[in-house]
Short mmCIF file of C-alpha atoms and ligand atoms in Angstrom, two decimals:
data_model
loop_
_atom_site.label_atom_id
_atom_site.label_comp_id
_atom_site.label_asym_id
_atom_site.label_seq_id
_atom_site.Cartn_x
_atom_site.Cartn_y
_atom_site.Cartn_z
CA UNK A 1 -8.52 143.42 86.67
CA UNK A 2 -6.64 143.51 90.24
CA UNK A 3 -3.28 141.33 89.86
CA UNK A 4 -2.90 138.72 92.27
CA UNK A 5 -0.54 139.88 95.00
CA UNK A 6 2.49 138.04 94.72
CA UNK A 7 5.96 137.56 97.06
CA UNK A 8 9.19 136.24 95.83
CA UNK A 9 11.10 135.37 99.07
CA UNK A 10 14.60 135.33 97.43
CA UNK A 11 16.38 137.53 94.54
CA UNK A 12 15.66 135.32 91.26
CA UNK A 13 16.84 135.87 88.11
CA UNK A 14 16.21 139.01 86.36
CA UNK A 15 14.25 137.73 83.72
CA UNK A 16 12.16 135.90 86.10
CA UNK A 17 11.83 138.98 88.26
CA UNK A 18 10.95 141.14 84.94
CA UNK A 19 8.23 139.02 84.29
CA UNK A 20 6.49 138.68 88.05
CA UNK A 21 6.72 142.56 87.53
CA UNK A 22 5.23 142.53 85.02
CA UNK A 23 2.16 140.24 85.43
CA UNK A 24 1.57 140.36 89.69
CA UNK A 25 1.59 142.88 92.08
CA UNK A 26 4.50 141.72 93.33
CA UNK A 27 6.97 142.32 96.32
CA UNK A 28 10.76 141.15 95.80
CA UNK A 29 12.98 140.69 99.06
CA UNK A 30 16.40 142.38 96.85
CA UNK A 31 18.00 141.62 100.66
CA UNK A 32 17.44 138.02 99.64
CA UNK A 33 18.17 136.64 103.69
CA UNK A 34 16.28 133.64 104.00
CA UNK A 35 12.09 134.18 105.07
CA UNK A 36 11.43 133.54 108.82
CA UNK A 37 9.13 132.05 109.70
CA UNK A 38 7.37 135.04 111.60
CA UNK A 39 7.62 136.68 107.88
CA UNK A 40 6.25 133.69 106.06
CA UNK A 41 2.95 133.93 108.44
CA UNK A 42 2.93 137.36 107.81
CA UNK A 43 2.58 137.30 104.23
CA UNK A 44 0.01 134.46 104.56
CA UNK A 45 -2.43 137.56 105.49
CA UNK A 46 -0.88 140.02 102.63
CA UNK A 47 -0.39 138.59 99.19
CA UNK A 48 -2.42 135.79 97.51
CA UNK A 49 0.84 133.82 96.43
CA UNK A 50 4.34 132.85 97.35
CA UNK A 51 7.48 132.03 95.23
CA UNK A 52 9.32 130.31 98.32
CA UNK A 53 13.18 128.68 97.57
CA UNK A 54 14.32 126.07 99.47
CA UNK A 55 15.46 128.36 102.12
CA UNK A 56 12.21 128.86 103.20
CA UNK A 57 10.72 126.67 105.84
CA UNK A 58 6.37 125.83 105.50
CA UNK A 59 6.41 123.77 108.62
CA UNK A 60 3.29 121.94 109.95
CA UNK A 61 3.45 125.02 112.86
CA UNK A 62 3.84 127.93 110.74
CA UNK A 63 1.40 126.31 108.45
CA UNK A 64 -1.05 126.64 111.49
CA UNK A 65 -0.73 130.09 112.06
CA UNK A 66 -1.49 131.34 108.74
CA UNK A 67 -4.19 133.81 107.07
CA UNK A 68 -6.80 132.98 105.09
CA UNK A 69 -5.61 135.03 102.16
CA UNK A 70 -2.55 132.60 100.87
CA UNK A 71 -4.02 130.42 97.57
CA UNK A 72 -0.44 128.74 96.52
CA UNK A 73 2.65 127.92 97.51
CA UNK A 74 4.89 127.85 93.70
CA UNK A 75 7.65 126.48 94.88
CA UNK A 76 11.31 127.43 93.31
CA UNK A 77 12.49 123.93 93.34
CA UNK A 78 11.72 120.27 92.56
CA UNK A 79 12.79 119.25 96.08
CA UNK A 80 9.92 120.34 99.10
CA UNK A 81 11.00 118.66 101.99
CA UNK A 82 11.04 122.44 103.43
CA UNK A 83 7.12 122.55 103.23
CA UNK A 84 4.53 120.05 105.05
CA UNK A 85 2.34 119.02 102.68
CA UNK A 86 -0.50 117.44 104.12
CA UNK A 87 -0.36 120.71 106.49
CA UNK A 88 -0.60 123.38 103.30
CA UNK A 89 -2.75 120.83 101.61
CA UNK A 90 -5.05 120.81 104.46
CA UNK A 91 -5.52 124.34 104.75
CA UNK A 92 -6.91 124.05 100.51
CA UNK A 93 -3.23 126.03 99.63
CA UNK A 94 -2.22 124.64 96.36
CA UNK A 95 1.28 123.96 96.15
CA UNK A 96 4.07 123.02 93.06
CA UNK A 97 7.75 122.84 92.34
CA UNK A 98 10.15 123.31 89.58
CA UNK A 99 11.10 119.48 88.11
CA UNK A 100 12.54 118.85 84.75
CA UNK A 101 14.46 121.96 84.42
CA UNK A 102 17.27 121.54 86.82
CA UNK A 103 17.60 117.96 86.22
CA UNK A 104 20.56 118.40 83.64
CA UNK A 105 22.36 121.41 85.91
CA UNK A 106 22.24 119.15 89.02
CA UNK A 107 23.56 116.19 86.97
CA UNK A 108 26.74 117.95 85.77
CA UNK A 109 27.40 119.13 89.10
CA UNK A 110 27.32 115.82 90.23
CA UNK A 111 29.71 114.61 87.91
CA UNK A 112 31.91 117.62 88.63
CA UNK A 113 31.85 115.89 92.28
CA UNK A 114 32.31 112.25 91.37
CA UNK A 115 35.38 113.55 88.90
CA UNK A 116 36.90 115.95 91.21
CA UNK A 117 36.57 113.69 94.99
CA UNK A 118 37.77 110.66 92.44
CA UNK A 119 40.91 112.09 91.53
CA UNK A 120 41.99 114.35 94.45
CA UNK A 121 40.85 117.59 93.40
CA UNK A 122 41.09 119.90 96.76
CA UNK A 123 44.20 118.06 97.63
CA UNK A 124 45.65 118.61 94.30
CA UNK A 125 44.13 122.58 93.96
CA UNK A 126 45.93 123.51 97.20
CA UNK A 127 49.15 122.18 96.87
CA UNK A 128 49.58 124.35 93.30
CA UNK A 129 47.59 127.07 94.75
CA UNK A 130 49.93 127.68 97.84
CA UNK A 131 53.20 127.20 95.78
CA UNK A 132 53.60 123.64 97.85
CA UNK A 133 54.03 121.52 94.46
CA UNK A 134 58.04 120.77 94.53
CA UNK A 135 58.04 117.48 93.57
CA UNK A 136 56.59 114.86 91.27
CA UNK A 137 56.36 110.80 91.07
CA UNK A 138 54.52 108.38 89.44
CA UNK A 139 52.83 107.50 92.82
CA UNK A 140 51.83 111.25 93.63
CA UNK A 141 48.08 111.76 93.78
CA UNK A 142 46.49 108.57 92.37
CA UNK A 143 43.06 108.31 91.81
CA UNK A 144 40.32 106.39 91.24
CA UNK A 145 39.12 105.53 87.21
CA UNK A 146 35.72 106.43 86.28
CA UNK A 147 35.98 104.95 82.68
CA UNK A 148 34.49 101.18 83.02
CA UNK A 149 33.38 101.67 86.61
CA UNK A 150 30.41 100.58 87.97
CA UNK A 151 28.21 103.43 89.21
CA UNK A 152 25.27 102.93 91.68
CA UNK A 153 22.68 105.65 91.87
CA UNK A 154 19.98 105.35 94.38
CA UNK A 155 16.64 107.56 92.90
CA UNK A 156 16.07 106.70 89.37
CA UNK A 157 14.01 110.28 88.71
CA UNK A 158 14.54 113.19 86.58
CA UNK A 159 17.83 113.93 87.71
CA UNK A 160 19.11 110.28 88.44
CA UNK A 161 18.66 109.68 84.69
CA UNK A 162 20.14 112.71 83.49
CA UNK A 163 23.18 111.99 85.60
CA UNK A 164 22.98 108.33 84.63
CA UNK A 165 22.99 109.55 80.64
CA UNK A 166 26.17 111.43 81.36
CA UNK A 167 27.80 108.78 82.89
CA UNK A 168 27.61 107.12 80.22
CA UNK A 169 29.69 109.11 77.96
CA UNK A 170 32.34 108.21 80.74
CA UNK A 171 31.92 104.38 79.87
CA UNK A 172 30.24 103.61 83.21
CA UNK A 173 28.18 100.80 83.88
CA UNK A 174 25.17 101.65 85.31
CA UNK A 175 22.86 100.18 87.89
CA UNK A 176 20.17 101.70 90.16
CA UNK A 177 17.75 101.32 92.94
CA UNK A 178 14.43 103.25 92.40
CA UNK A 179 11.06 102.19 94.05
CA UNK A 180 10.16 100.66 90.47
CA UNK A 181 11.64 99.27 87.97
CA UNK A 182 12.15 101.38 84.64
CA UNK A 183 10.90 101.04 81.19
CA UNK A 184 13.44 99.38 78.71
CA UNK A 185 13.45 103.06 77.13
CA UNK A 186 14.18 104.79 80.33
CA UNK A 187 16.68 102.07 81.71
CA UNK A 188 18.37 102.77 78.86
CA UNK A 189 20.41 99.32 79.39
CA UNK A 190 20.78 100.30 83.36
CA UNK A 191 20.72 97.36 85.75
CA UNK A 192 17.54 97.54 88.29
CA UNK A 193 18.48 96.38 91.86
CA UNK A 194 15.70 95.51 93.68
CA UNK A 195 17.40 96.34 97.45
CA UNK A 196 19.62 98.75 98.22
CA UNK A 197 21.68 96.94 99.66
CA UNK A 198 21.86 94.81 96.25
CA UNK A 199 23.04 97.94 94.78
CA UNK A 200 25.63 98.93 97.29
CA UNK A 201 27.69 95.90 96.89
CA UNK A 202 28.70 96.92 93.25
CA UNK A 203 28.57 100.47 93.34
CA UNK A 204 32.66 101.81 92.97
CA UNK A 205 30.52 104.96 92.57
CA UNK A 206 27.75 106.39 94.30
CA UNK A 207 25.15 108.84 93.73
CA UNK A 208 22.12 109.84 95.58
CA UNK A 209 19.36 111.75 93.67
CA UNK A 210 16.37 110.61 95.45
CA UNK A 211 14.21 113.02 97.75
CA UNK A 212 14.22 113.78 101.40
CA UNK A 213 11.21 112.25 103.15
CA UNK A 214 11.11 110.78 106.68
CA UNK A 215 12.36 107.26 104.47
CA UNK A 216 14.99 107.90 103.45
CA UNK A 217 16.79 110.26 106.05
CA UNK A 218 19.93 108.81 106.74
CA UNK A 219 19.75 106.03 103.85
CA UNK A 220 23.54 105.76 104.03
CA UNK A 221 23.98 104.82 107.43
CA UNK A 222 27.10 103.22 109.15
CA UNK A 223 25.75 99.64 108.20
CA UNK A 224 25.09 100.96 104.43
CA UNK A 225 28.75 102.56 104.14
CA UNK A 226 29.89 99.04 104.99
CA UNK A 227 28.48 97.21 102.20
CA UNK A 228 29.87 99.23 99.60
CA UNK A 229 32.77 98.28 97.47
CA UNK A 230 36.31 98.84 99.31
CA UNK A 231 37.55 102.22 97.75
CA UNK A 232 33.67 103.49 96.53
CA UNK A 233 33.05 107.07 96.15
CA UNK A 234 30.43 108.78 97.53
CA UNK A 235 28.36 111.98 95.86
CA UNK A 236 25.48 113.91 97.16
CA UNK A 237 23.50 116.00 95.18
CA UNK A 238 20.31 115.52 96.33
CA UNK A 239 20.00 116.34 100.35
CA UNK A 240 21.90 116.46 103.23
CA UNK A 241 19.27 114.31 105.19
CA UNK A 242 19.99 111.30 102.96
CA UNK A 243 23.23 110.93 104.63
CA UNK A 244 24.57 110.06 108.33
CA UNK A 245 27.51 112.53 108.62
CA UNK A 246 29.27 110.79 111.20
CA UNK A 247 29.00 107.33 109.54
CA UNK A 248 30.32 109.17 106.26
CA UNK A 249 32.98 110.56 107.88
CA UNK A 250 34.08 107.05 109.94
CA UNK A 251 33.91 105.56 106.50
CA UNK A 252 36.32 108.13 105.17
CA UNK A 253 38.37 107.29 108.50
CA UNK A 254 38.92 103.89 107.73
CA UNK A 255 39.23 103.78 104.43
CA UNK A 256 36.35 101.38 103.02
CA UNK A 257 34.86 104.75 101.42
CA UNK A 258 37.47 106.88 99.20
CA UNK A 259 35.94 109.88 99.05
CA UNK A 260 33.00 111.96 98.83
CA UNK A 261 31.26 115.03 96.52
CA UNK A 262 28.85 116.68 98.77
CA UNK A 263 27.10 119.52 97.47
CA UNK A 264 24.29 118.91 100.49
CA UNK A 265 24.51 118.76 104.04
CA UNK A 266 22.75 118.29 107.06
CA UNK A 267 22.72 122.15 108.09
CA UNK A 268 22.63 124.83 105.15
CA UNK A 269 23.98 127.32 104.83
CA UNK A 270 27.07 125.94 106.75
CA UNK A 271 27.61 122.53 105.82
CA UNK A 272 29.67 120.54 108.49
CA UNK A 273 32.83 122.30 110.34
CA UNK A 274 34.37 118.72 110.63
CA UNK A 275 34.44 117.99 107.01
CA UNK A 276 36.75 120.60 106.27
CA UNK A 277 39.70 118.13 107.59
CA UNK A 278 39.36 115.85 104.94
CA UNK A 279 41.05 116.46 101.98
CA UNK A 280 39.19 113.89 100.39
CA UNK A 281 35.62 115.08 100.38
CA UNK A 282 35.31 117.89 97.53
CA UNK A 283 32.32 120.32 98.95
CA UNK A 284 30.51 122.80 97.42
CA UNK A 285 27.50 125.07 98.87
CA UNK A 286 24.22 123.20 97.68
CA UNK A 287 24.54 125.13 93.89
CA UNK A 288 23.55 121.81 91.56
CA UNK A 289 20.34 123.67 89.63
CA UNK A 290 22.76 127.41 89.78
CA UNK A 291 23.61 127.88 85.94
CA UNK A 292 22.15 131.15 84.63
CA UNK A 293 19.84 129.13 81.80
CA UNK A 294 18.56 126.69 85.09
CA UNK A 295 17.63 129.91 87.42
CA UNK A 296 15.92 131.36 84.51
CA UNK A 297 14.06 127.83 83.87
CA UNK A 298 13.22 127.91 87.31
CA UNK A 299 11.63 131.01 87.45
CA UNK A 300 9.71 131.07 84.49
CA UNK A 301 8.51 127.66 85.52
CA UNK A 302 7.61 128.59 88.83
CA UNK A 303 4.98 131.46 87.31
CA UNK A 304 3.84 129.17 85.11
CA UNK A 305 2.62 127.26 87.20
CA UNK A 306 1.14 130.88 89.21
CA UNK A 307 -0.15 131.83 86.09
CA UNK A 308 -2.32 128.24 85.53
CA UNK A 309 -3.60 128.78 88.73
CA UNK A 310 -4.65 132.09 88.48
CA UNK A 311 -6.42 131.20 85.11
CA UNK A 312 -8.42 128.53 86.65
CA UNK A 313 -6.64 125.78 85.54
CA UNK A 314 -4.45 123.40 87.03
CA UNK A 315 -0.59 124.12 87.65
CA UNK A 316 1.35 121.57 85.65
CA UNK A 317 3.39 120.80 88.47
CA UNK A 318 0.68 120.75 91.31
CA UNK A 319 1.88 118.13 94.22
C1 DGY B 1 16.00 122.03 94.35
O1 DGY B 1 15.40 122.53 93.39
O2 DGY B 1 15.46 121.24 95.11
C2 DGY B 1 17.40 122.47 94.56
O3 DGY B 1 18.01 121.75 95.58
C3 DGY B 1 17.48 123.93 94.83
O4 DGY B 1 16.60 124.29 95.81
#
């Protein structure tokens, strides 16, 4: 029987790579640059499927221009903000992501954020690093507590309650915003705030793990920053959209917000030049799901979901 004709846009992990080998007739891009879109259209009239990354951009135009040929989008990742639904929909291309598996990855990262912008971790790298450390006093570097804190998260999903169990270990006390309330047994004792702005006012912490949709682009605005908790800190896992960069950084100017742990920004790759002046947002280059056992769950996942669809069945994770 013919294999499907498959394209993996981005260099994936071996094992995942093996195994497309192994069961498509598959093209890898080793160069692993980011698809254009001229490519994307392009392979819309060569292979059957695509294993896209985030990187990759299905807009409602290149959509448009496509080939027949293209059966399913398997997205490498839970978030798909980068593809237009209703557009791929429309054209009868089946389309899924990657959730569950990265949840735990993407939660430690975050809490390597909230730990390291709470207690002054570029700052505090840099002056040991460059040989600057010639002095010390009880008032040097002070942070902020985590232990008995109260931490907000906005996005009570996959990820919001993995971060939200290992916050926990840290004493935290933890309340949310999600578009419903939990079950007692998801909750998990959390406290459910009906507004965000209910949740602001007692988050000391902050922690966005909702998704990018026209909604919530630029949830923490200027006004939002405001109602937080003199002294909060800020962490972004999730996607640069969620947050007004200017506000943030106005925030961080006067002093109502702390600090930040962005590991998402408005433009990727890149992040923002004018965050590099502030000691006290600890950045990193949107790696939350990059642990060798998460790119590997990710993968196999992702053809999974190829291989249910090539079967006849439905993918598990069809949108
Ligand atoms: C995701 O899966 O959405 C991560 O951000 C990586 O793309």
């Amino acid at each position: 029987m013919t294999k499907p004709r498959l394209w993996i846009t981005r260099r994936l992990s071996d094992a995942t790579l093996e195994r497309a080998a192994r069961d498509y007739d598959v093209v890898i891009n080793y160069e692993d640059e980011p698809g254009t879109a001229a490519q994307i259209i392009a392979a819309s009239a060569d292979f059957d499927a695509i294993i896209p990354c985030h990187s990759e951009h299905f807009s409602a135009e290149v959509v448009a221009q496509f080939s027949p040929r293209l059966k399913i989008v398997a997205n490498h990742s839970v978030g798909v903000d980068h593809c237009d639904l209703d557009a791929l929909k429309a054209r009868g291309i089946a389309v899924t992501n990657t959730p569950d598996v990265l949840s735990d990855a993407t939660a430690e990262l975050a809490m390597l954020l909230m730990l390291g912008a709470a207690r002054h971790a570029v700052a505090g790298d840099r002056i040991v690093r460059t040989g600057a450390w010639d002095s010390w006093s009880p008032a040097f570097m002070v942070g902020k507590q985590v232990t008995g804190s109260r931490l907000g998260i906005i996005g009570m999903g996959r990820v919001g309650q993995a971060f939200a169990a290992k916050a926990r270990g840290f004493g935290m006390d933890i309340h949310y915003y999600n578009r419903s309330e939990l079950p007692a047994d998801q909750a998990l004792g959390a406290t459910y705030h009906k507004s965000i702005e209910s949740l602001l006012s007692v988050a000391d912490f902050l922690s966005l793990h909702c998704p990018a949709t026209p909604e919530t682009t630029d949830v923490m605005n200027a006004d939002r920053f405001a109602l937080l908790p003199k002294g909060a800190v800020v962490v972004n896992t999730a996607r640069g959209a969620l947050v007004d960069e200017n506000a943030l950084m106005a925030a961080l100017d006067s002093g109502h917000v702390a600090a930040a742990g962005l590991d998402c920004f408005k433009v990727e790759p890149g992040g923002n030049p004018a965050f590099a002046q502030y000691d006290n947002i600890f950045m990193l280059p949107h790696i939350g799901s990059a642990t060798r056992k998460t790119r590997d769950a990710m993968g196999f996942r992702a053809l999974d979901n190829l291989d249910a669809f090539f079967a006849g069945r439905a993918p598990g994770d069809l949108l």
